[in-house]
Amino acid sequence: MPDTAAATLLIDGRWQSAPATFDVVDPASLAVVGQAADAGPERARDALAAAARAARGWAGADPETRSGHLRAAAAGIRARQGELAALLSRENGKPLAEANGELAGAARMLEWAAEEGRRAYGRVTPANAAGPGLVLRAPVGPVLAITPWNFPASMLIRKVGLALAAGCPVIAKPAEQTPLIATALLEIVQDTGLPGGVLQSLTTARPAELVGALLADRRLRKVSFTGSTEVGLGLLRQTGDILRRTSLEMGGHSPAIVFDDADLEAAAAGVVTGKFFNAGQSCTAVNRLYVHESVRDDLLSLIEKKTAALKVGRGDAEGTDVGPLIDEAGLAKVENQVADAVGKGARVLVGGNRWTDSALPGHFFEPTVLDGVTPDMLISREETFGPVLAVSAFRTDDEAVELANSTDYGLAAYVFGTDLRRVWRTLDRLDFGVLGVNDPAPVRPELPFGGQKNSGQEREGGAEGIEAYTETKAVALRF
Ligand code: NAD
């Protein structure tokens, strides 16, 4: 257990502090709410050395033993969910109800990893004249898990759970905006009695320096990154002459197509939830709404009403639906997209400005709906990452699919409609890794999660999630 508030480094089974710390800020009040240890390259090398020493032992551990740790960690999160949710909400700004939902999801993910890790089967191929063949799956080795601030619990726990279940030691590098919830969760996982070196935690305010040191070391066998496309592509470029498994879960710019046969009330509710959840700071957020022109006015009047009713405020205040954005840069990006769209002819139906309250100096933006958005606007191409919905009407299904596929992203897409044949035909043609049909929350532990195009490679969750932490070995047997 960490002995001081800033002892957020876990290396070889021991919690440690560092010579320097950095401040953690509440994005609603801008108050400093804690400190985290600022690990540099030296601590990173210590962590990797510990992980490398632990790798064989953990890979050889009985899957049932590994599974037991993960189940105990899930129970630990559930037992302290209220307290953890308050911490998550304070650091990240999201409403308490969402923080609770994220933690419950993290516990479910650990339970899934605990179950699925025991089913990391290989296969036997039919014998030829010499003998049969075997396909074996072996843990890939030490993993670096780099995670973002927007879902600081679930993104971290998903990687840690799947990697540990597959038999890999992990070095977790949480986002600098949200190190405290990450530390609290990793402490729960470590306290299930994990052997030293199986799990490390490296908080840092210098991610490029720390990660660079790890990438330069051949003992690191896998990187699992969740974050922006820009940083993810940068990691790939740093590969140099060390080839290793790399999972990238990166940005998204999700479209939602609403057909004229959709249940409009359900579609409006789905779009508003899918958009304004986490103040729009989700990689799977509904950013671009394409609605059939014949139902456009009806759908927009429902969406307008629901959006105007959303309550903005501190995450821990009663009834808050939409919290602050994480920082000034996030707020300025959203503001710039709205100004660009309005300048090119979009109409503001709701919101459109910074949200202000004299008691809350944080980074708030009004839940906003923009109608008449066209492909030349910045918001049509650039990931939004804020509470702004961009709406355009379409005439034909072909046009809707073309618009939906028109960005470099391919993470999530949504289709609202009741004609199954039409929905099926559309799904087939959408270039996205995750598809929600009348469902604004398509992330489930049992489904593989991840994107196409510049949204990523490899998958997390589902059977694919364990596979991503293993190497394949083919064995030819001759008797
Ligand atoms: P980010 O890329 O700035 O940071 C993500 C992580 O990378 C953090 O831990 C950060 O410290 C680290 N990092 C930053 N610069 C680095 C560098 N030069 N070298 C190594 N590591 C570095 O992203 P963010 O702002 O924390 O998160 C928001 C982004 O994450 C959005 O684009 C969002 O779409 C994406 N995201 C994707 C998924 C997904 O599953 N596809 C999920 C959540 C968030």
JSON list of C-alpha atoms in Angstrom, two decimals, residues 14-197:
[
{"chain": "A", "resi": 14, "resn": "ARG", "atom": "CA", "xyz": [6.87, -1.95, -3.58]},
{"chain": "A", "resi": 15, "resn": "TRP", "atom": "CA", "xyz": [5.17, 1.45, -3.62]},
{"chain": "A", "resi": 16, "resn": "GLN", "atom": "CA", "xyz": [7.64, 4.29, -3.99]},
{"chain": "A", "resi": 17, "resn": "SER", "atom": "CA", "xyz": [7.76, 8.06, -4.34]},
{"chain": "A", "resi": 18, "resn": "ALA", "atom": "CA", "xyz": [10.02, 10.01, -6.69]},
{"chain": "A", "resi": 19, "resn": "PRO", "atom": "CA", "xyz": [12.24, 13.08, -6.15]},
{"chain": "A", "resi": 20, "resn": "ALA", "atom": "CA", "xyz": [9.68, 15.19, -8.03]},
{"chain": "A", "resi": 21, "resn": "THR", "atom": "CA", "xyz": [5.89, 15.25, -8.00]},
{"chain": "A", "resi": 22, "resn": "PHE", "atom": "CA", "xyz": [3.24, 16.92, -10.13]},
{"chain": "A", "resi": 23, "resn": "ASP", "atom": "CA", "xyz": [-0.14, 18.43, -9.24]},
{"chain": "A", "resi": 24, "resn": "VAL", "atom": "CA", "xyz": [-3.47, 16.84, -10.01]},
{"chain": "A", "resi": 25, "resn": "VAL", "atom": "CA", "xyz": [-6.20, 19.39, -10.77]},
{"chain": "A", "resi": 26, "resn": "ASP", "atom": "CA", "xyz": [-10.00, 19.21, -10.45]},
{"chain": "A", "resi": 27, "resn": "PRO", "atom": "CA", "xyz": [-11.19, 20.38, -13.89]},
{"chain": "A", "resi": 28, "resn": "ALA", "atom": "CA", "xyz": [-14.39, 21.89, -12.45]},
{"chain": "A", "resi": 29, "resn": "SER", "atom": "CA", "xyz": [-12.91, 24.08, -9.68]},
{"chain": "A", "resi": 30, "resn": "LEU", "atom": "CA", "xyz": [-9.29, 24.16, -10.92]},
{"chain": "A", "resi": 31, "resn": "ALA", "atom": "CA", "xyz": [-8.24, 23.36, -7.33]},
{"chain": "A", "resi": 32, "resn": "VAL", "atom": "CA", "xyz": [-5.21, 21.13, -6.78]},
{"chain": "A", "resi": 33, "resn": "VAL", "atom": "CA", "xyz": [-6.57, 17.86, -5.37]},
{"chain": "A", "resi": 34, "resn": "GLY", "atom": "CA", "xyz": [-3.41, 15.81, -5.02]},
{"chain": "A", "resi": 35, "resn": "GLN", "atom": "CA", "xyz": [0.10, 14.98, -6.15]},
{"chain": "A", "resi": 36, "resn": "ALA", "atom": "CA", "xyz": [1.58, 12.10, -8.04]},
{"chain": "A", "resi": 37, "resn": "ALA", "atom": "CA", "xyz": [5.15, 10.90, -8.38]},
{"chain": "A", "resi": 38, "resn": "ASP", "atom": "CA", "xyz": [6.90, 12.02, -11.55]},
{"chain": "A", "resi": 39, "resn": "ALA", "atom": "CA", "xyz": [8.77, 8.95, -12.79]},
{"chain": "A", "resi": 40, "resn": "GLY", "atom": "CA", "xyz": [11.53, 9.37, -15.36]},
{"chain": "A", "resi": 41, "resn": "PRO", "atom": "CA", "xyz": [13.51, 6.98, -17.56]},
{"chain": "A", "resi": 42, "resn": "GLU", "atom": "CA", "xyz": [15.48, 5.51, -14.67]},
{"chain": "A", "resi": 43, "resn": "ARG", "atom": "CA", "xyz": [12.39, 4.31, -12.82]},
{"chain": "A", "resi": 44, "resn": "ALA", "atom": "CA", "xyz": [11.03, 3.05, -16.13]},
{"chain": "A", "resi": 45, "resn": "ARG", "atom": "CA", "xyz": [14.08, 0.85, -16.62]},
{"chain": "A", "resi": 46, "resn": "ASP", "atom": "CA", "xyz": [13.76, -0.47, -13.03]},
{"chain": "A", "resi": 47, "resn": "ALA", "atom": "CA", "xyz": [10.11, -1.29, -13.73]},
{"chain": "A", "resi": 48, "resn": "LEU", "atom": "CA", "xyz": [10.93, -3.11, -16.96]},
{"chain": "A", "resi": 49, "resn": "ALA", "atom": "CA", "xyz": [13.75, -5.06, -15.29]},
{"chain": "A", "resi": 50, "resn": "ALA", "atom": "CA", "xyz": [11.29, -6.19, -12.58]},
{"chain": "A", "resi": 51, "resn": "ALA", "atom": "CA", "xyz": [8.67, -7.13, -15.18]},
{"chain": "A", "resi": 52, "resn": "ALA", "atom": "CA", "xyz": [11.24, -9.08, -17.21]},
{"chain": "A", "resi": 53, "resn": "ARG", "atom": "CA", "xyz": [12.31, -11.01, -14.09]},
{"chain": "A", "resi": 54, "resn": "ALA", "atom": "CA", "xyz": [8.70, -11.85, -13.29]},
{"chain": "A", "resi": 55, "resn": "ALA", "atom": "CA", "xyz": [7.70, -12.84, -16.82]},
{"chain": "A", "resi": 56, "resn": "ARG", "atom": "CA", "xyz": [8.54, -16.57, -16.80]},
{"chain": "A", "resi": 57, "resn": "GLY", "atom": "CA", "xyz": [7.00, -17.20, -13.40]},
{"chain": "A", "resi": 58, "resn": "TRP", "atom": "CA", "xyz": [3.75, -15.41, -14.26]},
{"chain": "A", "resi": 59, "resn": "ALA", "atom": "CA", "xyz": [3.53, -17.07, -17.67]},
{"chain": "A", "resi": 60, "resn": "GLY", "atom": "CA", "xyz": [3.91, -20.44, -15.94]},
{"chain": "A", "resi": 61, "resn": "ALA", "atom": "CA", "xyz": [1.38, -19.70, -13.19]},
{"chain": "A", "resi": 62, "resn": "ASP", "atom": "CA", "xyz": [-1.76, -21.82, -13.21]},
{"chain": "A", "resi": 63, "resn": "PRO", "atom": "CA", "xyz": [-4.45, -19.92, -15.19]},
{"chain": "A", "resi": 64, "resn": "GLU", "atom": "CA", "xyz": [-6.78, -20.56, -12.28]},
{"chain": "A", "resi": 65, "resn": "THR", "atom": "CA", "xyz": [-4.39, -18.73, -9.96]},
{"chain": "A", "resi": 66, "resn": "ARG", "atom": "CA", "xyz": [-4.23, -15.76, -12.32]},
{"chain": "A", "resi": 67, "resn": "SER", "atom": "CA", "xyz": [-7.99, -15.85, -12.62]},
{"chain": "A", "resi": 68, "resn": "GLY", "atom": "CA", "xyz": [-8.33, -15.80, -8.81]},
{"chain": "A", "resi": 69, "resn": "HIS", "atom": "CA", "xyz": [-6.35, -12.56, -8.56]},
{"chain": "A", "resi": 70, "resn": "LEU", "atom": "CA", "xyz": [-8.57, -10.90, -11.15]},
{"chain": "A", "resi": 71, "resn": "ARG", "atom": "CA", "xyz": [-11.80, -12.03, -9.49]},
{"chain": "A", "resi": 72, "resn": "ALA", "atom": "CA", "xyz": [-10.51, -10.75, -6.14]},
{"chain": "A", "resi": 73, "resn": "ALA", "atom": "CA", "xyz": [-9.60, -7.42, -7.75]},
{"chain": "A", "resi": 74, "resn": "ALA", "atom": "CA", "xyz": [-13.11, -7.12, -9.22]},
{"chain": "A", "resi": 75, "resn": "ALA", "atom": "CA", "xyz": [-14.58, -7.76, -5.77]},
{"chain": "A", "resi": 76, "resn": "GLY", "atom": "CA", "xyz": [-12.20, -5.16, -4.32]},
{"chain": "A", "resi": 77, "resn": "ILE", "atom": "CA", "xyz": [-13.41, -2.53, -6.78]},
{"chain": "A", "resi": 78, "resn": "ARG", "atom": "CA", "xyz": [-17.05, -3.33, -6.10]},
{"chain": "A", "resi": 79, "resn": "ALA", "atom": "CA", "xyz": [-16.48, -3.12, -2.33]},
{"chain": "A", "resi": 80, "resn": "ARG", "atom": "CA", "xyz": [-15.01, 0.40, -2.61]},
{"chain": "A", "resi": 81, "resn": "GLN", "atom": "CA", "xyz": [-17.01, 1.62, -5.61]},
{"chain": "A", "resi": 82, "resn": "GLY", "atom": "CA", "xyz": [-18.55, 4.71, -3.94]},
{"chain": "A", "resi": 83, "resn": "GLU", "atom": "CA", "xyz": [-15.24, 6.05, -2.67]},
{"chain": "A", "resi": 84, "resn": "LEU", "atom": "CA", "xyz": [-13.49, 5.30, -5.99]},
{"chain": "A", "resi": 85, "resn": "ALA", "atom": "CA", "xyz": [-16.29, 6.98, -7.95]},
{"chain": "A", "resi": 86, "resn": "ALA", "atom": "CA", "xyz": [-15.87, 10.17, -5.91]},
{"chain": "A", "resi": 87, "resn": "LEU", "atom": "CA", "xyz": [-12.13, 10.17, -6.66]},
{"chain": "A", "resi": 88, "resn": "LEU", "atom": "CA", "xyz": [-12.68, 9.48, -10.37]},
{"chain": "A", "resi": 89, "resn": "SER", "atom": "CA", "xyz": [-15.28, 12.24, -10.62]},
{"chain": "A", "resi": 90, "resn": "ARG", "atom": "CA", "xyz": [-13.04, 14.75, -8.81]},
{"chain": "A", "resi": 91, "resn": "GLU", "atom": "CA", "xyz": [-10.04, 14.11, -11.04]},
{"chain": "A", "resi": 92, "resn": "ASN", "atom": "CA", "xyz": [-11.83, 13.74, -14.36]},
{"chain": "A", "resi": 93, "resn": "GLY", "atom": "CA", "xyz": [-14.95, 15.88, -13.81]},
{"chain": "A", "resi": 94, "resn": "LYS", "atom": "CA", "xyz": [-17.54, 13.31, -14.94]},
{"chain": "A", "resi": 95, "resn": "PRO", "atom": "CA", "xyz": [-20.90, 12.97, -13.13]},
{"chain": "A", "resi": 96, "resn": "LEU", "atom": "CA", "xyz": [-20.87, 10.55, -10.20]},
{"chain": "A", "resi": 97, "resn": "ALA", "atom": "CA", "xyz": [-23.41, 8.26, -11.87]},
{"chain": "A", "resi": 98, "resn": "GLU", "atom": "CA", "xyz": [-21.08, 7.89, -14.86]},
{"chain": "A", "resi": 99, "resn": "ALA", "atom": "CA", "xyz": [-18.08, 7.31, -12.59]},
{"chain": "A", "resi": 100, "resn": "ASN", "atom": "CA", "xyz": [-20.02, 4.57, -10.80]},
{"chain": "A", "resi": 101, "resn": "GLY", "atom": "CA", "xyz": [-20.97, 3.03, -14.15]},
{"chain": "A", "resi": 102, "resn": "GLU", "atom": "CA", "xyz": [-17.37, 3.10, -15.32]},
{"chain": "A", "resi": 103, "resn": "LEU", "atom": "CA", "xyz": [-16.14, 1.35, -12.18]},
{"chain": "A", "resi": 104, "resn": "ALA", "atom": "CA", "xyz": [-18.85, -1.29, -12.37]},
{"chain": "A", "resi": 105, "resn": "GLY", "atom": "CA", "xyz": [-17.80, -1.83, -16.00]},
{"chain": "A", "resi": 106, "resn": "ALA", "atom": "CA", "xyz": [-14.16, -2.15, -14.92]},
{"chain": "A", "resi": 107, "resn": "ALA", "atom": "CA", "xyz": [-15.11, -4.85, -12.40]},
{"chain": "A", "resi": 108, "resn": "ARG", "atom": "CA", "xyz": [-17.12, -6.70, -15.09]},
{"chain": "A", "resi": 109, "resn": "MET", "atom": "CA", "xyz": [-14.12, -6.47, -17.42]},
{"chain": "A", "resi": 110, "resn": "LEU", "atom": "CA", "xyz": [-11.87, -8.06, -14.78]},
{"chain": "A", "resi": 111, "resn": "GLU", "atom": "CA", "xyz": [-14.39, -10.86, -14.33]},
{"chain": "A", "resi": 112, "resn": "TRP", "atom": "CA", "xyz": [-14.48, -11.41, -18.09]},
{"chain": "A", "resi": 113, "resn": "ALA", "atom": "CA", "xyz": [-10.66, -11.50, -18.24]},
{"chain": "A", "resi": 114, "resn": "ALA", "atom": "CA", "xyz": [-10.63, -13.94, -15.30]},
{"chain": "A", "resi": 115, "resn": "GLU", "atom": "CA", "xyz": [-12.97, -16.28, -17.19]},
{"chain": "A", "resi": 116, "resn": "GLU", "atom": "CA", "xyz": [-11.53, -15.85, -20.66]},
{"chain": "A", "resi": 117, "resn": "GLY", "atom": "CA", "xyz": [-7.90, -16.24, -19.55]},
{"chain": "A", "resi": 118, "resn": "ARG", "atom": "CA", "xyz": [-8.70, -19.85, -18.62]},
{"chain": "A", "resi": 119, "resn": "ARG", "atom": "CA", "xyz": [-9.89, -20.47, -22.17]},
{"chain": "A", "resi": 120, "resn": "ALA", "atom": "CA", "xyz": [-6.78, -19.36, -24.07]},
{"chain": "A", "resi": 121, "resn": "TYR", "atom": "CA", "xyz": [-6.94, -22.56, -26.10]},
{"chain": "A", "resi": 122, "resn": "GLY", "atom": "CA", "xyz": [-4.68, -23.60, -28.93]},
{"chain": "A", "resi": 123, "resn": "ARG", "atom": "CA", "xyz": [-5.68, -26.20, -31.54]},
{"chain": "A", "resi": 124, "resn": "VAL", "atom": "CA", "xyz": [-4.58, -29.52, -32.98]},
{"chain": "A", "resi": 125, "resn": "THR", "atom": "CA", "xyz": [-4.32, -29.86, -36.75]},
{"chain": "A", "resi": 126, "resn": "PRO", "atom": "CA", "xyz": [-5.08, -33.18, -38.51]},
{"chain": "A", "resi": 127, "resn": "ALA", "atom": "CA", "xyz": [-2.10, -35.51, -38.67]},
{"chain": "A", "resi": 128, "resn": "ASN", "atom": "CA", "xyz": [-0.20, -35.84, -41.91]},
{"chain": "A", "resi": 129, "resn": "ALA", "atom": "CA", "xyz": [2.20, -38.74, -42.62]},
{"chain": "A", "resi": 130, "resn": "ALA", "atom": "CA", "xyz": [4.62, -37.45, -39.97]},
{"chain": "A", "resi": 131, "resn": "GLY", "atom": "CA", "xyz": [2.21, -36.64, -37.16]},
{"chain": "A", "resi": 132, "resn": "PRO", "atom": "CA", "xyz": [-0.22, -33.96, -35.97]},
{"chain": "A", "resi": 133, "resn": "GLY", "atom": "CA", "xyz": [0.45, -30.26, -35.61]},
{"chain": "A", "resi": 134, "resn": "LEU", "atom": "CA", "xyz": [-0.25, -28.04, -32.64]},
{"chain": "A", "resi": 135, "resn": "VAL", "atom": "CA", "xyz": [-1.02, -24.36, -32.47]},
{"chain": "A", "resi": 136, "resn": "LEU", "atom": "CA", "xyz": [-0.03, -23.01, -29.06]},
{"chain": "A", "resi": 137, "resn": "ARG", "atom": "CA", "xyz": [-0.60, -19.59, -27.58]},
{"chain": "A", "resi": 138, "resn": "ALA", "atom": "CA", "xyz": [2.13, -18.18, -25.31]},
{"chain": "A", "resi": 139, "resn": "PRO", "atom": "CA", "xyz": [2.07, -14.95, -23.29]},
{"chain": "A", "resi": 140, "resn": "VAL", "atom": "CA", "xyz": [3.86, -12.26, -25.26]},
{"chain": "A", "resi": 141, "resn": "GLY", "atom": "CA", "xyz": [5.93, -11.01, -22.27]},
{"chain": "A", "resi": 142, "resn": "PRO", "atom": "CA", "xyz": [6.26, -7.63, -20.53]},
{"chain": "A", "resi": 143, "resn": "VAL", "atom": "CA", "xyz": [3.56, -5.18, -21.63]},
{"chain": "A", "resi": 144, "resn": "LEU", "atom": "CA", "xyz": [3.47, -1.41, -21.46]},
{"chain": "A", "resi": 145, "resn": "ALA", "atom": "CA", "xyz": [-0.12, -0.19, -20.98]},
{"chain": "A", "resi": 146, "resn": "ILE", "atom": "CA", "xyz": [-0.55, 3.51, -21.82]},
{"chain": "A", "resi": 147, "resn": "THR", "atom": "CA", "xyz": [-3.98, 4.89, -20.96]},
{"chain": "A", "resi": 148, "resn": "PRO", "atom": "CA", "xyz": [-5.94, 8.16, -21.37]},
{"chain": "A", "resi": 149, "resn": "TRP", "atom": "CA", "xyz": [-7.74, 10.37, -18.85]},
{"chain": "A", "resi": 150, "resn": "ASN", "atom": "CA", "xyz": [-11.24, 10.21, -20.35]},
{"chain": "A", "resi": 151, "resn": "PHE", "atom": "CA", "xyz": [-12.04, 6.71, -19.01]},
{"chain": "A", "resi": 152, "resn": "PRO", "atom": "CA", "xyz": [-9.18, 6.45, -16.55]},
{"chain": "A", "resi": 153, "resn": "ALA", "atom": "CA", "xyz": [-10.59, 3.38, -14.79]},
{"chain": "A", "resi": 154, "resn": "SER", "atom": "CA", "xyz": [-12.02, 1.22, -17.54]},
{"chain": "A", "resi": 155, "resn": "MET", "atom": "CA", "xyz": [-9.25, 1.77, -20.12]},
{"chain": "A", "resi": 156, "resn": "LEU", "atom": "CA", "xyz": [-6.57, 0.92, -17.55]},
{"chain": "A", "resi": 157, "resn": "ILE", "atom": "CA", "xyz": [-8.34, -2.05, -16.03]},
{"chain": "A", "resi": 158, "resn": "ARG", "atom": "CA", "xyz": [-9.19, -3.52, -19.43]},
{"chain": "A", "resi": 159, "resn": "LYS", "atom": "CA", "xyz": [-5.53, -3.66, -20.41]},
{"chain": "A", "resi": 160, "resn": "VAL", "atom": "CA", "xyz": [-4.28, -4.79, -17.00]},
{"chain": "A", "resi": 161, "resn": "GLY", "atom": "CA", "xyz": [-6.96, -7.48, -16.68]},
{"chain": "A", "resi": 162, "resn": "LEU", "atom": "CA", "xyz": [-6.48, -8.97, -20.13]},
{"chain": "A", "resi": 163, "resn": "ALA", "atom": "CA", "xyz": [-2.67, -8.87, -19.97]},
{"chain": "A", "resi": 164, "resn": "LEU", "atom": "CA", "xyz": [-2.51, -10.47, -16.52]},
{"chain": "A", "resi": 165, "resn": "ALA", "atom": "CA", "xyz": [-5.06, -13.08, -17.55]},
{"chain": "A", "resi": 166, "resn": "ALA", "atom": "CA", "xyz": [-2.95, -13.98, -20.59]},
{"chain": "A", "resi": 167, "resn": "GLY", "atom": "CA", "xyz": [0.14, -14.39, -18.38]},
{"chain": "A", "resi": 168, "resn": "CYS", "atom": "CA", "xyz": [1.97, -11.12, -19.09]},
{"chain": "A", "resi": 169, "resn": "PRO", "atom": "CA", "xyz": [3.53, -8.77, -16.52]},
{"chain": "A", "resi": 170, "resn": "VAL", "atom": "CA", "xyz": [2.34, -5.19, -16.95]},
{"chain": "A", "resi": 171, "resn": "ILE", "atom": "CA", "xyz": [3.86, -1.74, -16.64]},
{"chain": "A", "resi": 172, "resn": "ALA", "atom": "CA", "xyz": [0.91, 0.66, -16.40]},
{"chain": "A", "resi": 173, "resn": "LYS", "atom": "CA", "xyz": [1.44, 4.27, -17.45]},
{"chain": "A", "resi": 174, "resn": "PRO", "atom": "CA", "xyz": [-1.74, 6.19, -16.66]},
{"chain": "A", "resi": 175, "resn": "ALA", "atom": "CA", "xyz": [-2.54, 9.65, -18.03]},
{"chain": "A", "resi": 176, "resn": "GLU", "atom": "CA", "xyz": [-1.01, 12.56, -16.12]},
{"chain": "A", "resi": 177, "resn": "GLN", "atom": "CA", "xyz": [-4.44, 14.21, -15.66]},
{"chain": "A", "resi": 178, "resn": "THR", "atom": "CA", "xyz": [-5.85, 11.22, -13.73]},
{"chain": "A", "resi": 179, "resn": "PRO", "atom": "CA", "xyz": [-3.08, 9.41, -11.85]},
{"chain": "A", "resi": 180, "resn": "LEU", "atom": "CA", "xyz": [-4.91, 9.09, -8.52]},
{"chain": "A", "resi": 181, "resn": "ILE", "atom": "CA", "xyz": [-7.80, 6.87, -9.58]},
{"chain": "A", "resi": 182, "resn": "ALA", "atom": "CA", "xyz": [-5.30, 4.77, -11.55]},
{"chain": "A", "resi": 183, "resn": "THR", "atom": "CA", "xyz": [-3.11, 4.35, -8.47]},
{"chain": "A", "resi": 184, "resn": "ALA", "atom": "CA", "xyz": [-6.07, 3.42, -6.28]},
{"chain": "A", "resi": 185, "resn": "LEU", "atom": "CA", "xyz": [-7.19, 0.75, -8.76]},
{"chain": "A", "resi": 186, "resn": "LEU", "atom": "CA", "xyz": [-3.72, -0.70, -9.27]},
{"chain": "A", "resi": 187, "resn": "GLU", "atom": "CA", "xyz": [-3.33, -0.88, -5.50]},
{"chain": "A", "resi": 188, "resn": "ILE", "atom": "CA", "xyz": [-6.48, -3.03, -5.36]},
{"chain": "A", "resi": 189, "resn": "VAL", "atom": "CA", "xyz": [-5.08, -5.33, -8.05]},
{"chain": "A", "resi": 190, "resn": "GLN", "atom": "CA", "xyz": [-1.66, -5.54, -6.37]},
{"chain": "A", "resi": 191, "resn": "ASP", "atom": "CA", "xyz": [-3.25, -6.22, -2.96]},
{"chain": "A", "resi": 192, "resn": "THR", "atom": "CA", "xyz": [-4.73, -9.47, -4.24]},
{"chain": "A", "resi": 193, "resn": "GLY", "atom": "CA", "xyz": [-1.22, -10.78, -3.49]},
{"chain": "A", "resi": 194, "resn": "LEU", "atom": "CA", "xyz": [0.39, -10.50, -6.91]},
{"chain": "A", "resi": 195, "resn": "PRO", "atom": "CA", "xyz": [4.04, -11.57, -6.92]},
{"chain": "A", "resi": 196, "resn": "GLY", "atom": "CA", "xyz": [6.55, -8.70, -7.17]},
{"chain": "A", "resi": 197, "resn": "GLY", "atom": "CA", "xyz": [7.24, -7.52, -10.73]}
]
